[in-house]
């Protein structure tokens, strides 16, 4: 297997801490006598520390290299999760320790995508980004299952300890896969732009980059709202079946994360063969439609909810790798880390508000359909940004053909 495949395998293990708290939450709420508000506060602390780490790590990657920053964060992630397993014994201690887990888990995200870009040809970056994101999604699935199973069977420490072992194994595999790797030498031919000696906002955030940025922000709004509330939708739909917690965790994990894992690879590969902007238009529109249908599916029975949520997960996460690949195509390599950092903070920052907007809509109407319409708005915005991107791409192609004709004359 090549270096990229081994790194993706390592990335799966390294992501086993990201959803550990969410997976163990059904047990933790009972064991620690937590209210929903307290549990939400702990998860919010994780999300905020995650967003801070996204910006810092991406920015540092331009100075120290993506490989070095990725390994720093993943090794620190092993330590942070082990400390959580050993010392988190109450909501108060968990609130403090979850911040360190968030800082390390978030810090590895952007460097991982940059490494995927370095390890692939420009013509295959959609597939490479999709593989890296799929590896992370599989890690999320494993963290949900193992944290719930081990916490329920052996206790809180065991639940997070098992995930810490997974992070350690993934980090070790990542270290081995990157051994001897030299920083990629980017050229004008590689990215369409020569390395820039300084970061300039106006020249870096071109109209194409701005469209991609808006599309990513809208994508994060829909995705993070989906991650937060679709498990509750599924639990409500499946409640009449009286499933046990482990079975429920498997179904939720498969619907939300396994479907998305398949999507990033498949749609990323498709974008390498077709125009990326056209793929983004289709996926954004499909994601918005599925968000609306998920809200209505609660009235159609458990099977319909599971099927529609699975299809929705496929399209809602599916454009993530395409947006990342398109951004690496557009932005000069010397500025990529900082752009990815800004993108992550804006995307995850706005996305952090989506669950609250969803909840407010649900409280006001008591209708899943109305609440999911707030998420569909993100899909519509992503689709609109992709339409503008497609127009910009078409105009640029026309100009290039015109210049080529004039040159031949």
Short mmCIF file of C-alpha atoms in Angstrom, two decimals:
data_model
loop_
_atom_site.label_atom_id
_atom_site.label_comp_id
_atom_site.label_asym_id
_atom_site.label_seq_id
_atom_site.Cartn_x
_atom_site.Cartn_y
_atom_site.Cartn_z
CA UNK A 1 0.00 0.00 0.00
CA UNK A 2 1.18 3.53 -0.70
CA UNK A 3 1.91 6.21 1.85
CA UNK A 4 -1.49 7.92 1.51
CA UNK A 5 -3.40 4.71 2.25
CA UNK A 6 -1.34 4.01 5.37
CA UNK A 7 -1.80 7.58 6.53
CA UNK A 8 -5.59 7.21 6.08
CA UNK A 9 -5.51 4.04 8.19
CA UNK A 10 -3.63 5.94 10.86
CA UNK A 11 -6.10 8.83 10.58
CA UNK A 12 -8.95 6.46 11.42
CA UNK A 13 -7.34 5.57 14.73
CA UNK A 14 -6.32 9.16 15.44
CA UNK A 15 -9.98 10.25 15.18
CA UNK A 16 -11.23 7.78 17.78
CA UNK A 17 -11.27 10.49 20.43
CA UNK A 18 -13.47 12.96 18.55
CA UNK A 19 -16.86 11.36 19.28
CA UNK A 20 -15.90 9.53 22.48
CA UNK A 21 -17.83 11.88 24.77
CA UNK A 22 -20.90 11.88 22.50
CA UNK A 23 -20.85 8.09 22.29
CA UNK A 24 -20.56 7.64 26.07
CA UNK A 25 -23.12 10.35 26.86
CA UNK A 26 -26.13 8.04 27.45
CA UNK A 27 -24.16 6.32 30.23
CA UNK A 28 -22.41 9.45 31.52
CA UNK A 29 -25.65 11.36 32.03
CA UNK A 30 -26.90 8.64 34.34
CA UNK A 31 -23.57 7.96 36.09
CA UNK A 32 -22.70 11.60 36.70
CA UNK A 33 -26.33 12.75 37.16
CA UNK A 34 -25.92 15.35 34.40
CA UNK A 35 -28.69 17.51 33.03
CA UNK A 36 -28.95 17.99 29.27
CA UNK A 37 -27.73 21.56 29.74
CA UNK A 38 -24.58 20.43 31.55
CA UNK A 39 -23.84 17.81 28.92
CA UNK A 40 -24.36 20.41 26.19
CA UNK A 41 -21.98 22.82 27.93
CA UNK A 42 -19.23 20.19 27.97
CA UNK A 43 -19.75 19.46 24.28
CA UNK A 44 -19.76 23.19 23.51
CA UNK A 45 -16.40 23.52 25.29
CA UNK A 46 -15.09 20.73 23.07
CA UNK A 47 -16.41 22.44 19.91
CA UNK A 48 -14.92 25.83 20.81
CA UNK A 49 -11.49 24.39 21.66
CA UNK A 50 -11.71 22.40 18.44
CA UNK A 51 -12.31 25.59 16.42
CA UNK A 52 -9.39 27.39 18.08
CA UNK A 53 -7.10 24.46 17.33
CA UNK A 54 -8.22 24.38 13.70
CA UNK A 55 -7.00 27.92 13.13
CA UNK A 56 -3.78 27.62 15.13
CA UNK A 57 -2.67 24.30 13.62
CA UNK A 58 -3.44 25.34 10.06
CA UNK A 59 -1.52 28.58 10.52
CA UNK A 60 1.45 26.80 12.08
CA UNK A 61 1.53 24.31 9.21
CA UNK A 62 2.72 27.07 6.86
CA UNK A 63 5.71 27.72 9.14
CA UNK A 64 6.60 24.27 10.47
CA UNK A 65 5.10 21.97 7.85
CA UNK A 66 1.90 19.92 7.88
CA UNK A 67 3.73 16.69 8.73
CA UNK A 68 5.28 18.05 11.90
CA UNK A 69 2.10 19.76 13.14
CA UNK A 70 -0.01 16.67 12.39
CA UNK A 71 2.26 14.42 14.43
CA UNK A 72 2.48 16.93 17.30
CA UNK A 73 -1.30 17.06 17.55
CA UNK A 74 -1.97 13.34 17.23
CA UNK A 75 0.61 12.38 19.87
CA UNK A 76 -0.79 15.08 22.15
CA UNK A 77 -4.25 13.65 21.42
CA UNK A 78 -3.19 10.28 22.84
CA UNK A 79 -2.05 11.96 26.05
CA UNK A 80 -5.16 14.16 26.31
CA UNK A 81 -7.57 11.24 25.93
CA UNK A 82 -5.60 9.09 28.39
CA UNK A 83 -5.78 11.94 30.93
CA UNK A 84 -9.54 12.15 30.37
CA UNK A 85 -9.87 8.41 30.99
CA UNK A 86 -7.78 8.60 34.19
CA UNK A 87 -9.04 11.82 35.78
CA UNK A 88 -12.54 12.64 34.46
CA UNK A 89 -14.83 11.59 37.31
CA UNK A 90 -17.45 14.35 37.29
CA UNK A 91 -18.94 16.98 34.97
CA UNK A 92 -16.57 19.56 36.44
CA UNK A 93 -13.39 17.61 35.71
CA UNK A 94 -14.76 16.55 32.33
CA UNK A 95 -15.36 20.19 31.38
CA UNK A 96 -11.71 21.04 31.96
CA UNK A 97 -10.21 17.93 30.38
CA UNK A 98 -12.46 17.97 27.31
CA UNK A 99 -10.84 21.25 26.29
CA UNK A 100 -7.47 19.53 25.89
CA UNK A 101 -9.09 16.72 23.90
CA UNK A 102 -10.69 19.31 21.60
CA UNK A 103 -7.45 21.22 21.10
CA UNK A 104 -5.56 18.10 20.02
CA UNK A 105 -8.32 16.54 17.91
CA UNK A 106 -9.03 19.80 16.05
CA UNK A 107 -5.35 20.49 15.53
CA UNK A 108 -4.85 17.46 13.32
CA UNK A 109 -7.69 18.19 10.86
CA UNK A 110 -6.21 20.80 8.51
CA UNK A 111 -2.67 19.29 8.48
CA UNK A 112 -4.20 15.92 7.50
CA UNK A 113 -5.91 17.50 4.49
CA UNK A 114 -2.72 19.34 3.53
CA UNK A 115 -0.79 16.06 3.69
CA UNK A 116 -3.41 14.44 1.46
CA UNK A 117 -2.84 17.23 -1.06
CA UNK A 118 0.94 16.77 -0.86
CA UNK A 119 0.68 13.01 -1.38
CA UNK A 120 -1.51 13.19 -4.47
CA UNK A 121 -1.40 14.61 -7.97
CA UNK A 122 -3.57 17.70 -8.60
CA UNK A 123 -5.78 15.61 -10.89
CA UNK A 124 -6.48 13.14 -8.06
CA UNK A 125 -6.87 15.49 -5.10
CA UNK A 126 -10.64 15.03 -4.89
CA UNK A 127 -10.15 11.32 -4.31
CA UNK A 128 -7.29 11.90 -1.85
CA UNK A 129 -9.28 14.45 0.20
CA UNK A 130 -12.27 12.10 0.14
CA UNK A 131 -10.17 9.22 1.42
CA UNK A 132 -8.77 11.30 4.28
CA UNK A 133 -12.23 12.53 5.30
CA UNK A 134 -13.65 9.02 4.98
CA UNK A 135 -10.91 7.73 7.28
CA UNK A 136 -11.91 10.36 9.84
CA UNK A 137 -15.59 9.44 9.54
CA UNK A 138 -14.76 5.78 10.16
CA UNK A 139 -12.82 6.86 13.24
CA UNK A 140 -15.90 8.76 14.45
CA UNK A 141 -18.00 5.64 13.96
CA UNK A 142 -15.53 3.52 15.94
CA UNK A 143 -15.36 6.10 18.73
CA UNK A 144 -19.16 6.18 19.11
CA UNK A 145 -19.41 2.41 19.26
CA UNK A 146 -16.41 1.60 21.45
CA UNK A 147 -16.93 4.46 23.90
CA UNK A 148 -20.57 3.44 24.47
CA UNK A 149 -19.88 -0.29 24.60
CA UNK A 150 -16.86 -0.08 26.92
CA UNK A 151 -18.39 2.59 29.16
CA UNK A 152 -21.58 0.58 29.53
CA UNK A 153 -19.71 -2.69 30.13
CA UNK A 154 -16.60 -1.71 32.12
CA UNK A 155 -17.09 1.88 33.27
CA UNK A 156 -16.17 5.45 32.30
CA UNK A 157 -12.40 5.03 32.47
CA UNK A 158 -12.50 1.96 30.24
CA UNK A 159 -14.64 3.70 27.62
CA UNK A 160 -12.21 6.53 27.11
CA UNK A 161 -9.20 4.28 27.68
CA UNK A 162 -10.17 2.06 24.75
CA UNK A 163 -10.46 5.14 22.52
CA UNK A 164 -7.07 6.37 23.78
CA UNK A 165 -5.51 3.06 22.72
CA UNK A 166 -7.06 3.53 19.28
CA UNK A 167 -5.62 7.05 19.02
CA UNK A 168 -2.19 5.75 20.05
CA UNK A 169 -2.29 3.00 17.42
CA UNK A 170 -3.44 5.44 14.73
CA UNK A 171 -0.75 7.94 15.62
CA UNK A 172 1.96 5.26 15.53
CA UNK A 173 0.78 4.14 12.07
CA UNK A 174 0.74 7.79 10.95
CA UNK A 175 4.28 8.29 12.23
CA UNK A 176 5.51 5.24 10.30
CA UNK A 177 3.65 6.19 7.13
CA UNK A 178 5.22 9.66 7.11
CA UNK A 179 8.76 8.49 7.93
CA UNK A 180 11.20 9.89 5.40
CA UNK A 181 8.60 12.09 3.72
CA UNK A 182 10.05 15.36 2.52
CA UNK A 183 7.96 18.54 2.17
CA UNK A 184 6.36 18.67 -1.26
CA UNK A 185 7.96 21.02 -3.75
CA UNK A 186 5.09 22.98 -5.20
CA UNK A 187 5.48 24.68 -8.52
CA UNK A 188 3.38 26.92 -10.66
CA UNK A 189 2.42 23.90 -12.72
CA UNK A 190 1.19 22.02 -9.62
CA UNK A 191 -1.34 24.54 -8.39
CA UNK A 192 -1.67 27.16 -11.07
CA UNK A 193 0.14 29.68 -8.90
CA UNK A 194 3.73 30.08 -7.84
CA UNK A 195 4.66 30.06 -4.15
CA UNK A 196 4.01 33.50 -2.75
CA UNK A 197 6.61 35.02 -0.41
CA UNK A 198 3.95 36.76 1.68
CA UNK A 199 0.33 36.24 2.55
CA UNK A 200 -1.88 38.82 0.84
CA UNK A 201 -5.60 38.68 1.61
CA UNK A 202 -6.81 40.33 -1.59
CA UNK A 203 -4.74 38.23 -3.97
CA UNK A 204 -5.31 35.01 -2.02
CA UNK A 205 -9.08 35.29 -1.57
CA UNK A 206 -9.97 35.52 -5.25
CA UNK A 207 -13.65 35.43 -6.33
CA UNK A 208 -13.32 31.67 -6.81
CA UNK A 209 -11.83 31.23 -3.32
CA UNK A 210 -14.60 33.38 -1.83
CA UNK A 211 -17.27 31.20 -3.47
CA UNK A 212 -15.58 28.12 -2.07
CA UNK A 213 -15.37 29.76 1.36
CA UNK A 214 -19.07 30.64 1.36
CA UNK A 215 -19.90 27.13 0.19
CA UNK A 216 -17.84 25.65 3.04
CA UNK A 217 -19.52 27.86 5.66
CA UNK A 218 -22.95 26.79 4.38
CA UNK A 219 -21.80 23.16 4.29
CA UNK A 220 -20.67 23.33 7.93
CA UNK A 221 -23.99 24.85 9.00
CA UNK A 222 -25.91 21.93 7.52
CA UNK A 223 -23.39 19.27 8.57
CA UNK A 224 -22.92 20.27 12.23
CA UNK A 225 -26.65 20.69 12.70
CA UNK A 226 -27.12 17.26 11.16
CA UNK A 227 -24.49 15.71 13.44
CA UNK A 228 -26.13 17.24 16.51
CA UNK A 229 -29.79 16.43 15.84
CA UNK A 230 -30.09 13.46 13.48
CA UNK A 231 -29.22 11.00 16.30
CA UNK A 232 -32.20 12.40 18.23
CA UNK A 233 -34.40 12.10 15.15
CA UNK A 234 -33.35 8.47 14.74
CA UNK A 235 -33.85 7.73 18.44
CA UNK A 236 -37.37 9.16 18.27
CA UNK A 237 -38.22 7.22 15.12
CA UNK A 238 -36.80 3.94 16.48
CA UNK A 239 -38.25 4.28 19.99
CA UNK A 240 -41.25 1.99 19.27
CA UNK A 241 -38.80 -0.83 18.45
CA UNK A 242 -37.33 -0.79 22.02
CA UNK A 243 -33.73 -1.34 20.90
CA UNK A 244 -30.89 -1.58 23.44
CA UNK A 245 -28.25 1.15 23.68
CA UNK A 246 -25.54 -0.73 21.77
CA UNK A 247 -27.84 -1.55 18.86
CA UNK A 248 -29.03 2.04 18.79
CA UNK A 249 -25.41 3.26 18.75
CA UNK A 250 -24.58 0.97 15.84
CA UNK A 251 -27.56 2.19 13.82
CA UNK A 252 -26.88 5.86 14.55
CA UNK A 253 -23.17 5.48 13.83
CA UNK A 254 -23.78 3.68 10.56
CA UNK A 255 -26.46 6.11 9.37
CA UNK A 256 -24.63 9.31 10.29
CA UNK A 257 -20.96 8.40 9.82
CA UNK A 258 -20.65 5.29 7.63
CA UNK A 259 -22.82 6.76 4.89
CA UNK A 260 -20.80 9.97 4.97
CA UNK A 261 -17.55 8.01 4.85
CA UNK A 262 -18.59 6.38 1.59
CA UNK A 263 -19.74 9.73 0.22
CA UNK A 264 -16.49 11.65 0.61
CA UNK A 265 -14.51 9.04 -1.31
CA UNK A 266 -17.09 8.48 -4.06
CA UNK A 267 -17.97 12.12 -4.69
CA UNK A 268 -14.36 13.26 -4.32
CA UNK A 269 -13.30 10.77 -7.00
CA UNK A 270 -16.19 11.90 -9.21
CA UNK A 271 -15.03 15.52 -8.93
CA UNK A 272 -11.61 14.52 -10.32
CA UNK A 273 -13.29 13.34 -13.52
CA UNK A 274 -15.97 16.02 -13.85
CA UNK A 275 -16.03 19.76 -13.26
CA UNK A 276 -15.82 20.29 -9.48
CA UNK A 277 -18.26 23.22 -9.51
CA UNK A 278 -20.98 21.18 -11.24
CA UNK A 279 -20.54 18.37 -8.73
CA UNK A 280 -20.90 20.91 -5.90
CA UNK A 281 -24.12 22.29 -7.43
CA UNK A 282 -25.69 18.83 -7.54
CA UNK A 283 -24.52 17.70 -4.10
CA UNK A 284 -25.55 20.97 -2.42
CA UNK A 285 -29.03 20.77 -3.88
CA UNK A 286 -29.39 17.09 -3.03
CA UNK A 287 -28.29 17.74 0.56
CA UNK A 288 -30.88 20.50 0.98
CA UNK A 289 -33.64 18.26 -0.39
CA UNK A 290 -32.66 15.43 1.93
CA UNK A 291 -32.64 17.74 4.95
CA UNK A 292 -36.25 18.69 4.19
CA UNK A 293 -37.24 15.05 3.66
CA UNK A 294 -35.64 13.97 6.93
CA UNK A 295 -37.92 16.34 8.81
CA UNK A 296 -41.00 14.85 7.17
CA UNK A 297 -39.84 11.22 7.44
CA UNK A 298 -40.70 11.04 11.14
CA UNK A 299 -44.35 10.64 10.05
CA UNK A 300 -43.59 7.81 7.61
CA UNK A 301 -42.22 5.15 9.97
CA UNK A 302 -38.76 4.06 11.27
CA UNK A 303 -37.61 2.41 8.05
CA UNK A 304 -38.19 5.55 5.99
CA UNK A 305 -36.39 7.71 8.56
CA UNK A 306 -33.34 5.43 8.54
CA UNK A 307 -33.21 5.24 4.73
CA UNK A 308 -33.69 8.98 4.14
CA UNK A 309 -31.23 9.90 6.91
CA UNK A 310 -28.64 7.57 5.34
CA UNK A 311 -29.09 9.19 1.93
CA UNK A 312 -29.03 12.63 3.56
CA UNK A 313 -25.77 11.83 5.36
CA UNK A 314 -24.28 10.80 2.02
CA UNK A 315 -24.99 14.14 0.35
CA UNK A 316 -24.62 16.46 3.36
CA UNK A 317 -21.04 15.30 3.97
CA UNK A 318 -20.30 14.43 0.34
CA UNK A 319 -19.17 17.89 -0.79
CA UNK A 320 -16.58 18.26 2.00
CA UNK A 321 -13.71 16.66 0.08
CA UNK A 322 -14.63 18.46 -3.14
CA UNK A 323 -14.60 21.86 -1.41
CA UNK A 324 -11.19 21.09 0.11
CA UNK A 325 -9.72 19.83 -3.17
CA UNK A 326 -11.02 22.88 -5.06
CA UNK A 327 -9.48 25.18 -2.45
CA UNK A 328 -6.07 23.51 -2.79
CA UNK A 329 -6.37 23.96 -6.56
CA UNK A 330 -7.03 27.69 -6.18
CA UNK A 331 -4.84 28.86 -3.27
CA UNK A 332 -1.02 29.18 -3.51
CA UNK A 333 0.63 26.38 -1.49
CA UNK A 334 2.59 28.87 0.66
CA UNK A 335 -0.71 30.35 1.91
CA UNK A 336 -2.77 27.18 2.06
CA UNK A 337 -2.41 26.55 5.79
CA UNK A 338 -3.59 30.04 6.74
CA UNK A 339 -6.50 29.89 4.30
CA UNK A 340 -7.54 26.50 5.64
CA UNK A 341 -7.35 27.90 9.16
CA UNK A 342 -9.53 30.91 8.34
CA UNK A 343 -11.94 28.64 6.48
CA UNK A 344 -12.17 26.21 9.40
CA UNK A 345 -12.85 28.91 11.99
CA UNK A 346 -15.55 30.58 9.88
CA UNK A 347 -17.09 27.26 8.89
CA UNK A 348 -17.07 25.60 12.30
CA UNK A 349 -17.88 28.88 14.04
CA UNK A 350 -21.06 29.38 12.02
CA UNK A 351 -21.83 25.68 12.15
CA UNK A 352 -21.74 25.80 15.95
CA UNK A 353 -24.85 28.02 15.80
CA UNK A 354 -26.85 25.59 13.66
CA UNK A 355 -27.88 23.23 16.50
CA UNK A 356 -29.19 26.20 18.50
CA UNK A 357 -31.17 27.50 15.51
CA UNK A 358 -32.56 24.02 14.96
CA UNK A 359 -33.57 23.74 18.61
CA UNK A 360 -35.22 27.16 18.61
CA UNK A 361 -37.26 26.24 15.53
CA UNK A 362 -38.28 22.93 17.09
CA UNK A 363 -39.31 24.58 20.37
CA UNK A 364 -41.38 27.16 18.49
CA UNK A 365 -43.18 24.73 16.19
CA UNK A 366 -42.74 21.26 17.76
CA UNK A 367 -42.23 20.03 14.20
CA UNK A 368 -39.15 18.18 12.95
CA UNK A 369 -39.89 19.43 9.43
CA UNK A 370 -39.64 23.10 10.47
CA UNK A 371 -36.44 22.47 12.40
CA UNK A 372 -34.77 20.61 9.53
CA UNK A 373 -35.69 23.48 7.21
CA UNK A 374 -33.11 25.58 9.09
CA UNK A 375 -30.45 23.06 8.02
CA UNK A 376 -31.76 22.88 4.47
CA UNK A 377 -31.04 26.62 4.23
CA UNK A 378 -27.35 25.72 4.45
CA UNK A 379 -27.67 23.29 1.57
CA UNK A 380 -29.44 25.92 -0.53
CA UNK A 381 -26.71 28.47 0.21
CA UNK A 382 -24.00 25.93 -0.68
CA UNK A 383 -25.77 25.15 -3.95
CA UNK A 384 -26.07 28.88 -4.78
CA UNK A 385 -22.35 29.44 -4.08
CA UNK A 386 -21.53 26.52 -6.38
CA UNK A 387 -23.69 28.03 -9.14
CA UNK A 388 -21.70 31.28 -8.94
CA UNK A 389 -18.50 29.22 -8.87
CA UNK A 390 -19.59 27.38 -12.02
CA UNK A 391 -20.24 30.69 -13.77
CA UNK A 392 -16.82 32.04 -12.76
CA UNK A 393 -15.16 28.84 -13.98
CA UNK A 394 -16.99 29.01 -17.31
CA UNK A 395 -16.01 32.65 -17.86
CA UNK A 396 -12.38 31.87 -17.00
CA UNK A 397 -12.37 29.00 -19.52
CA UNK A 398 -13.82 31.28 -22.22
CA UNK A 399 -11.15 33.91 -21.56
CA UNK A 400 -8.40 31.30 -21.76
CA UNK A 401 -9.76 29.99 -25.07
CA UNK A 402 -10.00 33.53 -26.43
CA UNK A 403 -6.42 34.29 -25.40
CA UNK A 404 -5.29 31.03 -26.99
CA UNK A 405 -7.01 31.90 -30.27
CA UNK A 406 -5.42 35.35 -30.33
CA UNK A 407 -2.02 33.85 -29.65
CA UNK A 408 -2.37 31.41 -32.55
CA UNK A 409 -3.28 34.26 -34.86
#
